[in-house]
CSV table of C-alpha atoms in Angstrom, one decimal:
chain,number,residue,atom,x,y,z
R,666,UNK,CA,-39.8,123.0,71.8
R,667,UNK,CA,-42.3,121.9,69.9
R,668,UNK,CA,-39.7,121.3,66.7
R,669,UNK,CA,-37.7,119.3,69.0
R,670,UNK,CA,-40.3,117.0,69.8
R,671,UNK,CA,-40.6,116.4,66.0
R,672,UNK,CA,-36.7,115.8,65.6
R,673,UNK,CA,-37.5,113.1,68.5
R,674,UNK,CA,-40.3,111.5,66.9
R,675,UNK,CA,-38.5,111.4,63.9
R,676,UNK,CA,-35.3,109.9,65.5
R,677,UNK,CA,-35.1,106.1,64.5
R,678,UNK,CA,-33.7,104.8,67.8
R,679,UNK,CA,-36.7,106.8,69.3
R,680,UNK,CA,-39.3,104.4,66.8
R,681,UNK,CA,-37.2,101.2,68.4
R,682,UNK,CA,-37.8,102.3,71.8
R,683,UNK,CA,-41.6,102.9,70.9
R,684,UNK,CA,-41.8,99.1,69.2
R,685,UNK,CA,-40.0,97.6,72.1
R,686,UNK,CA,-42.4,99.1,74.5
R,687,UNK,CA,-45.6,98.5,72.7
R,688,UNK,CA,-44.3,94.9,72.6
R,689,UNK,CA,-43.7,94.8,76.1
R,690,UNK,CA,-47.3,95.5,76.8
R,691,UNK,CA,-48.6,93.3,74.3
R,692,UNK,CA,-46.4,90.7,76.1
R,693,UNK,CA,-47.3,91.3,79.5
R,694,UNK,CA,-51.3,91.3,79.2
R,695,UNK,CA,-51.5,88.0,78.2
R,696,UNK,CA,-48.5,87.0,80.6
R,697,UNK,CA,-50.6,88.4,83.6
R,698,UNK,CA,-53.7,87.2,82.5
R,699,UNK,CA,-52.2,83.4,82.7
R,700,UNK,CA,-50.5,83.9,85.9
R,701,UNK,CA,-53.5,85.0,87.2
R,702,UNK,CA,-55.5,81.8,85.9
R,703,UNK,CA,-52.3,79.9,87.1
R,704,UNK,CA,-52.7,81.1,90.3
R,705,UNK,CA,-56.6,80.6,90.1
R,706,UNK,CA,-55.9,76.7,88.9
R,707,UNK,CA,-53.3,76.0,92.3
R,708,UNK,CA,-55.4,77.6,94.8
R,709,UNK,CA,-58.8,75.4,93.1
R,710,UNK,CA,-56.6,72.3,93.0
R,711,UNK,CA,-55.0,73.1,96.9
R,712,UNK,CA,-58.8,73.2,98.1
R,713,UNK,CA,-60.2,70.3,96.4
R,714,UNK,CA,-61.3,67.1,98.5
R,715,UNK,CA,-61.3,64.7,95.7
R,716,UNK,CA,-59.6,61.9,96.2
R,717,UNK,CA,-59.8,59.2,93.4
R,718,UNK,CA,-58.6,56.0,93.0
R,719,UNK,CA,-57.4,55.4,89.7
R,720,UNK,CA,-57.5,51.9,87.8
R,721,UNK,CA,-55.3,50.0,85.2
R,722,UNK,CA,-56.6,46.8,84.4
R,723,UNK,CA,-54.2,44.3,82.9
R,724,UNK,CA,-53.3,43.2,79.0
R,725,UNK,CA,-55.9,42.1,77.0
R,726,UNK,CA,-58.4,43.6,79.8
R,727,UNK,CA,-60.9,46.3,79.1
R,728,UNK,CA,-62.3,49.1,81.1
R,729,UNK,CA,-64.9,46.7,81.8
R,730,UNK,CA,-62.2,44.7,83.9
R,731,UNK,CA,-63.4,46.3,87.4
R,732,UNK,CA,-67.6,46.0,87.1
R,733,UNK,CA,-67.6,43.4,89.4
R,734,UNK,CA,-64.9,44.7,91.7
R,735,UNK,CA,-66.4,48.1,91.5
R,736,UNK,CA,-70.2,45.9,92.3
R,737,UNK,CA,-69.1,44.3,95.4
R,738,UNK,CA,-67.0,47.8,96.9
R,739,UNK,CA,-70.0,49.4,96.4
R,740,UNK,CA,-72.4,47.2,98.8
R,741,UNK,CA,-73.1,48.1,102.4
R,742,UNK,CA,-71.5,51.7,101.8
R,743,UNK,CA,-73.1,55.1,103.0
R,744,UNK,CA,-72.2,56.6,99.4
R,745,UNK,CA,-71.9,54.5,96.4
R,746,UNK,CA,-68.9,55.3,94.4
R,747,UNK,CA,-69.3,56.9,91.1
R,748,UNK,CA,-67.7,55.1,88.1
R,749,UNK,CA,-65.8,57.3,85.1
R,750,UNK,CA,-64.2,54.9,82.7
R,751,UNK,CA,-61.7,56.0,80.0
R,752,UNK,CA,-60.3,54.3,77.0
R,753,UNK,CA,-57.3,55.6,75.3
R,754,UNK,CA,-56.4,55.2,71.4
R,755,UNK,CA,-53.0,54.5,70.0
R,756,UNK,CA,-53.2,58.5,69.0
R,757,UNK,CA,-53.8,59.2,72.3
R,758,UNK,CA,-57.8,60.2,71.8
R,759,UNK,CA,-59.4,59.9,75.1
R,760,UNK,CA,-62.5,58.2,75.1
R,761,UNK,CA,-65.1,58.4,78.2
R,762,UNK,CA,-67.9,56.8,79.8
R,763,UNK,CA,-69.4,57.4,82.9
R,764,UNK,CA,-69.2,60.0,85.6
R,765,UNK,CA,-68.1,61.5,88.8
R,766,UNK,CA,-70.9,62.9,91.0
R,767,UNK,CA,-70.6,66.2,92.1
R,768,UNK,CA,-71.0,64.7,96.0
R,769,UNK,CA,-68.2,61.9,95.8
R,770,UNK,CA,-64.7,62.9,96.9
R,771,UNK,CA,-63.8,59.0,96.5
R,772,UNK,CA,-64.8,58.4,92.5
R,773,UNK,CA,-63.1,55.2,91.1
R,774,UNK,CA,-61.5,56.2,87.3
R,775,UNK,CA,-60.7,53.4,85.1
R,776,UNK,CA,-58.0,53.8,82.3
R,777,UNK,CA,-57.8,51.4,79.4
R,778,UNK,CA,-55.5,51.3,75.9
R,779,UNK,CA,-56.9,50.5,72.7
R,780,UNK,CA,-53.7,48.3,72.5
R,781,UNK,CA,-54.0,46.6,75.5
R,782,UNK,CA,-51.3,43.8,74.6
R,783,UNK,CA,-48.7,42.2,76.7
R,784,UNK,CA,-44.7,42.9,76.3
R,785,UNK,CA,-42.2,45.0,77.8
R,786,UNK,CA,-42.1,47.0,74.9
R,787,UNK,CA,-46.1,47.7,75.3
R,788,UNK,CA,-46.2,48.2,78.9
R,789,UNK,CA,-43.8,51.7,77.8
R,790,UNK,CA,-46.5,52.6,75.6
R,791,UNK,CA,-49.1,52.4,77.9
R,792,UNK,CA,-47.4,54.4,80.5
R,793,UNK,CA,-47.4,57.0,78.1
R,794,UNK,CA,-50.9,57.0,77.0
R,795,UNK,CA,-52.0,56.5,80.7
R,796,UNK,CA,-50.0,59.6,81.8
R,797,UNK,CA,-51.9,61.7,78.5
R,798,UNK,CA,-55.2,60.3,80.4
R,799,UNK,CA,-53.7,61.0,83.4
R,800,UNK,CA,-53.0,65.0,82.6
R,801,UNK,CA,-56.0,65.4,81.0
R,802,UNK,CA,-57.9,64.2,84.6
R,803,UNK,CA,-55.8,66.1,86.6
R,804,UNK,CA,-56.4,69.1,84.4
R,805,UNK,CA,-60.7,68.3,84.8
R,806,UNK,CA,-60.9,67.6,88.2
R,807,UNK,CA,-58.2,69.6,90.3
R,808,UNK,CA,-57.4,66.8,92.3
R,809,UNK,CA,-54.3,67.1,94.8
R,810,UNK,CA,-54.2,63.3,96.1
R,811,UNK,CA,-55.1,60.2,94.7
R,812,UNK,CA,-54.9,56.2,95.0
R,813,UNK,CA,-53.6,53.5,92.5
R,814,UNK,CA,-54.7,50.1,91.8
R,815,UNK,CA,-53.4,47.5,88.8
R,816,UNK,CA,-54.3,44.1,88.3
R,817,UNK,CA,-51.7,42.1,86.8
R,818,UNK,CA,-49.7,44.0,84.1
R,819,UNK,CA,-51.7,47.1,85.3
R,820,UNK,CA,-49.4,47.3,88.3
R,821,UNK,CA,-46.3,47.3,86.0
R,822,UNK,CA,-48.0,50.2,84.1
R,823,UNK,CA,-48.6,52.5,87.3
R,824,UNK,CA,-44.4,51.4,88.4
R,825,UNK,CA,-43.4,51.9,85.1
R,826,UNK,CA,-45.4,55.6,84.6
R,827,UNK,CA,-44.4,56.4,88.6
R,828,UNK,CA,-40.9,56.0,87.6
R,829,UNK,CA,-40.8,58.0,84.4
R,830,UNK,CA,-43.8,60.4,84.6
R,831,UNK,CA,-45.1,61.1,88.0
R,832,UNK,CA,-42.3,63.6,89.1
R,833,UNK,CA,-44.2,66.2,86.4
R,834,UNK,CA,-46.9,66.1,88.5
R,835,UNK,CA,-45.3,65.7,92.4
R,836,UNK,CA,-45.4,69.4,93.5
R,837,UNK,CA,-49.1,69.6,93.0
R,838,UNK,CA,-50.4,66.0,93.5
R,839,UNK,CA,-49.7,63.3,96.0
R,840,UNK,CA,-50.0,59.7,95.3
R,841,UNK,CA,-51.0,58.1,98.9
R,842,UNK,CA,-51.3,54.7,98.2
R,843,UNK,CA,-50.1,51.6,95.4
R,844,UNK,CA,-51.6,48.6,95.4
R,845,UNK,CA,-50.9,45.7,93.1
R,846,UNK,CA,-53.0,42.9,92.8
R,847,UNK,CA,-51.2,39.8,91.0
R,848,UNK,CA,-48.4,42.0,89.4
R,849,UNK,CA,-45.9,39.9,87.2
R,850,UNK,CA,-42.6,42.0,88.2
R,851,UNK,CA,-40.3,39.5,86.6
R,852,UNK,CA,-42.7,38.4,83.7
R,853,UNK,CA,-42.6,34.7,83.9
R,854,UNK,CA,-40.0,34.0,85.3
R,855,UNK,CA,-39.9,31.6,88.5
R,856,UNK,CA,-36.1,32.3,89.3
R,857,UNK,CA,-35.3,35.5,90.6
R,858,UNK,CA,-31.3,34.9,89.6
R,859,UNK,CA,-33.0,35.2,85.7
R,860,UNK,CA,-34.4,38.7,85.7
R,861,UNK,CA,-35.9,40.2,82.5
R,862,UNK,CA,-34.7,43.1,81.3
R,863,UNK,CA,-38.0,45.2,82.7
R,864,UNK,CA,-37.1,44.0,86.0
R,865,UNK,CA,-33.5,45.5,85.9
R,866,UNK,CA,-35.1,48.5,84.4
R,867,UNK,CA,-37.6,48.9,87.3
R,868,UNK,CA,-34.9,48.0,89.8
R,869,UNK,CA,-31.9,50.7,87.9
R,870,UNK,CA,-35.2,53.6,88.4
R,871,UNK,CA,-36.4,52.7,91.7
R,872,UNK,CA,-34.6,55.7,93.1
R,873,UNK,CA,-37.3,57.7,90.9
R,874,UNK,CA,-39.8,56.7,93.3
R,875,UNK,CA,-42.1,58.6,95.6
R,876,UNK,CA,-40.9,58.5,99.2
R,877,UNK,CA,-43.8,58.8,101.1
R,878,UNK,CA,-45.7,56.0,99.1
R,879,UNK,CA,-46.9,53.1,100.8
R,880,UNK,CA,-47.3,49.8,98.5
R,881,UNK,CA,-49.1,47.0,98.9
R,882,UNK,CA,-48.4,44.0,96.7
R,883,UNK,CA,-51.1,40.8,96.6
R,884,UNK,CA,-50.6,37.4,95.4
R,885,UNK,CA,-52.8,35.2,95.0
R,886,UNK,CA,-52.3,31.4,96.1
R,887,UNK,CA,-53.9,28.8,93.8
R,888,UNK,CA,-51.0,26.9,95.0
R,889,UNK,CA,-48.0,27.1,96.4
R,890,UNK,CA,-46.1,28.2,93.5
R,891,UNK,CA,-48.2,30.9,91.5
R,892,UNK,CA,-52.5,32.0,91.0
R,893,UNK,CA,-52.0,29.8,88.1
R,894,UNK,CA,-50.4,32.1,85.6
R,895,UNK,CA,-47.9,34.5,87.2
R,896,UNK,CA,-45.1,32.5,89.1
R,897,UNK,CA,-45.1,33.9,93.2
R,898,UNK,CA,-41.5,34.7,92.9
R,899,UNK,CA,-42.4,37.4,90.1
R,900,UNK,CA,-44.9,38.9,92.1
R,901,UNK,CA,-42.6,38.8,94.9
R,902,UNK,CA,-39.8,40.2,92.9
R,903,UNK,CA,-41.7,43.8,93.6
R,904,UNK,CA,-39.7,43.6,97.1
R,905,UNK,CA,-36.9,44.4,95.2
R,906,UNK,CA,-38.0,47.9,93.4
R,907,UNK,CA,-39.7,49.3,96.3
R,908,UNK,CA,-38.1,47.9,99.6
R,909,UNK,CA,-36.2,50.6,101.1
R,910,UNK,CA,-37.2,53.3,98.1
R,911,UNK,CA,-41.2,53.8,99.7
R,912,UNK,CA,-42.3,55.0,102.9
R,913,UNK,CA,-43.9,51.2,103.6
R,914,UNK,CA,-44.2,48.1,101.1
R,915,UNK,CA,-46.4,45.2,102.5
R,916,UNK,CA,-46.6,42.2,100.2
R,917,UNK,CA,-49.7,39.7,101.2
R,918,UNK,CA,-51.1,36.2,99.5
R,919,UNK,CA,-54.7,35.9,99.1
R,920,UNK,CA,-55.4,31.9,99.5
R,921,UNK,CA,-59.0,29.9,99.4
R,922,UNK,CA,-61.6,30.5,96.8
R,923,UNK,CA,-61.0,32.6,93.7
R,924,UNK,CA,-57.3,33.3,94.4
R,925,UNK,CA,-56.4,32.3,90.6
R,926,UNK,CA,-54.9,34.8,88.9
R,927,UNK,CA,-58.2,35.8,86.6
R,928,UNK,CA,-60.5,35.7,89.7
R,929,UNK,CA,-58.4,37.8,92.2
R,930,UNK,CA,-60.3,40.9,91.3
R,931,UNK,CA,-63.5,39.7,92.2
R,932,UNK,CA,-62.0,37.9,95.6
R,933,UNK,CA,-63.6,38.2,98.9
R,934,UNK,CA,-60.7,38.5,100.4
R,935,UNK,CA,-59.3,41.0,98.1
R,936,UNK,CA,-62.4,43.4,98.4
R,937,UNK,CA,-61.4,43.2,102.2
R,938,UNK,CA,-58.2,44.0,101.6
R,939,UNK,CA,-59.1,46.9,99.7
R,940,UNK,CA,-61.6,48.1,101.4
R,941,UNK,CA,-59.0,48.2,104.5
R,942,UNK,CA,-55.7,49.6,103.3
R,943,UNK,CA,-56.9,51.7,99.6
R,944,UNK,CA,-59.7,53.5,100.4
R,945,UNK,CA,-60.0,56.4,102.8
R,946,UNK,CA,-61.6,54.5,106.2
R,947,UNK,CA,-64.6,57.2,106.4
R,948,UNK,CA,-66.2,55.3,103.7
R,949,UNK,CA,-66.4,52.2,105.7
R,950,UNK,CA,-69.5,50.7,107.1
R,951,UNK,CA,-68.6,47.1,107.9
R,952,UNK,CA,-66.0,45.6,110.5
R,953,UNK,CA,-62.7,45.2,108.3
R,954,UNK,CA,-60.3,42.4,108.8
R,955,UNK,CA,-58.0,40.6,105.8
R,956,UNK,CA,-59.6,36.9,106.1
R,957,UNK,CA,-57.2,34.4,104.5
R,958,UNK,CA,-54.9,37.5,103.2
R,959,UNK,CA,-51.4,36.6,105.0
R,960,UNK,CA,-49.2,39.4,105.4
R,961,UNK,CA,-45.8,39.1,104.7
R,962,UNK,CA,-43.9,42.4,106.1
R,963,UNK,CA,-44.9,46.2,106.0
R,964,UNK,CA,-41.8,47.9,106.5
R,965,UNK,CA,-39.0,49.4,104.8
R,966,UNK,CA,-36.5,47.6,106.7
R,967,UNK,CA,-37.7,44.1,106.5
R,968,UNK,CA,-36.6,41.7,104.2
R,969,UNK,CA,-39.4,38.9,102.9
C-alpha cells in the first residue's frame, strides 16, 4: 500500500491534479470574499434612505453657480439640505468641498467641470466626466434613488448621460425626476426644422431613456421668443426627446422678474416649482404654488 501511494504521488497526472485543486481553492477564497462584500453592499443600498438631488450647472459655470438657489431652498425648511460640491478635472480627478450630513436624507450634490466650455463635443466629454463622479458617489453613499437638476447645458449633460451611461446603474439606482431649466436642446436654433446634430442624436437614442422617469422642462419668458439667450423653440424641442418615452413630460414657462437665462436659478417662481415638483413633499413647510409658472402639458400623450 505504501508503495502504491509513492507511485501515485510520483504520477505526473496526480501532480497536475493537485496543482489544479490548489489553484481552485486559491481562487475560491477571494471569490467568496468578494461575493460576501458585494451582497453586503447591495443590502446596504436597498436599505438606504438617502435620496440626493444632483445638480449640474451650465457652460462656463462652476460648482458655486447654485449658491443662491441653495440658500433660497434652505429657507423656511425644518431641516436644511447639506451641500457637497465636486469638481471633475479633465483627467477624471475629483475634488470635493462641503459634506453630506449624516441626518440629511435629501442633500444637494453639485457637480462641475474643469473644462466647462460649450459645444456638443464638450457635452459628450462632460457626460463622461460626470459618470466618473456619479460612480464614485454611488459607491461612497450607496443611495438607491436620486433626483436630477440641470441648468442650461447642464440639462444636455443629463440627457446625454441618461441615454449612454445610466443603464449601468438602473438595476440598483432609480432616477425619480429630472428637471431642466433653460436647456437648449437644439442649441441656438429657432426653427425646429433645422435640427442640430445633437438634437438628432438625442432623438435617435431616446429609446434608451428610463421609462419611469418624470421630466419637467422649464423655460424663461423674458420675451415671446427667448429668455434672452436660449430660444424658446430650442427649449421646447425637448418634447421630441422625452414625450412618449418617459412616464411624464411637463413643460413650463416662467415669466416676470428674473426670467432671463442667467437669473433663472434664482427666480422665485423657479424656487417654488423646484420645491413642489423636484423635492420630496415631506421636506416642505410652506404652501406651494407655481405663481407665474405656466404649465404647458403633463402627460405622455399630449402634443405641445
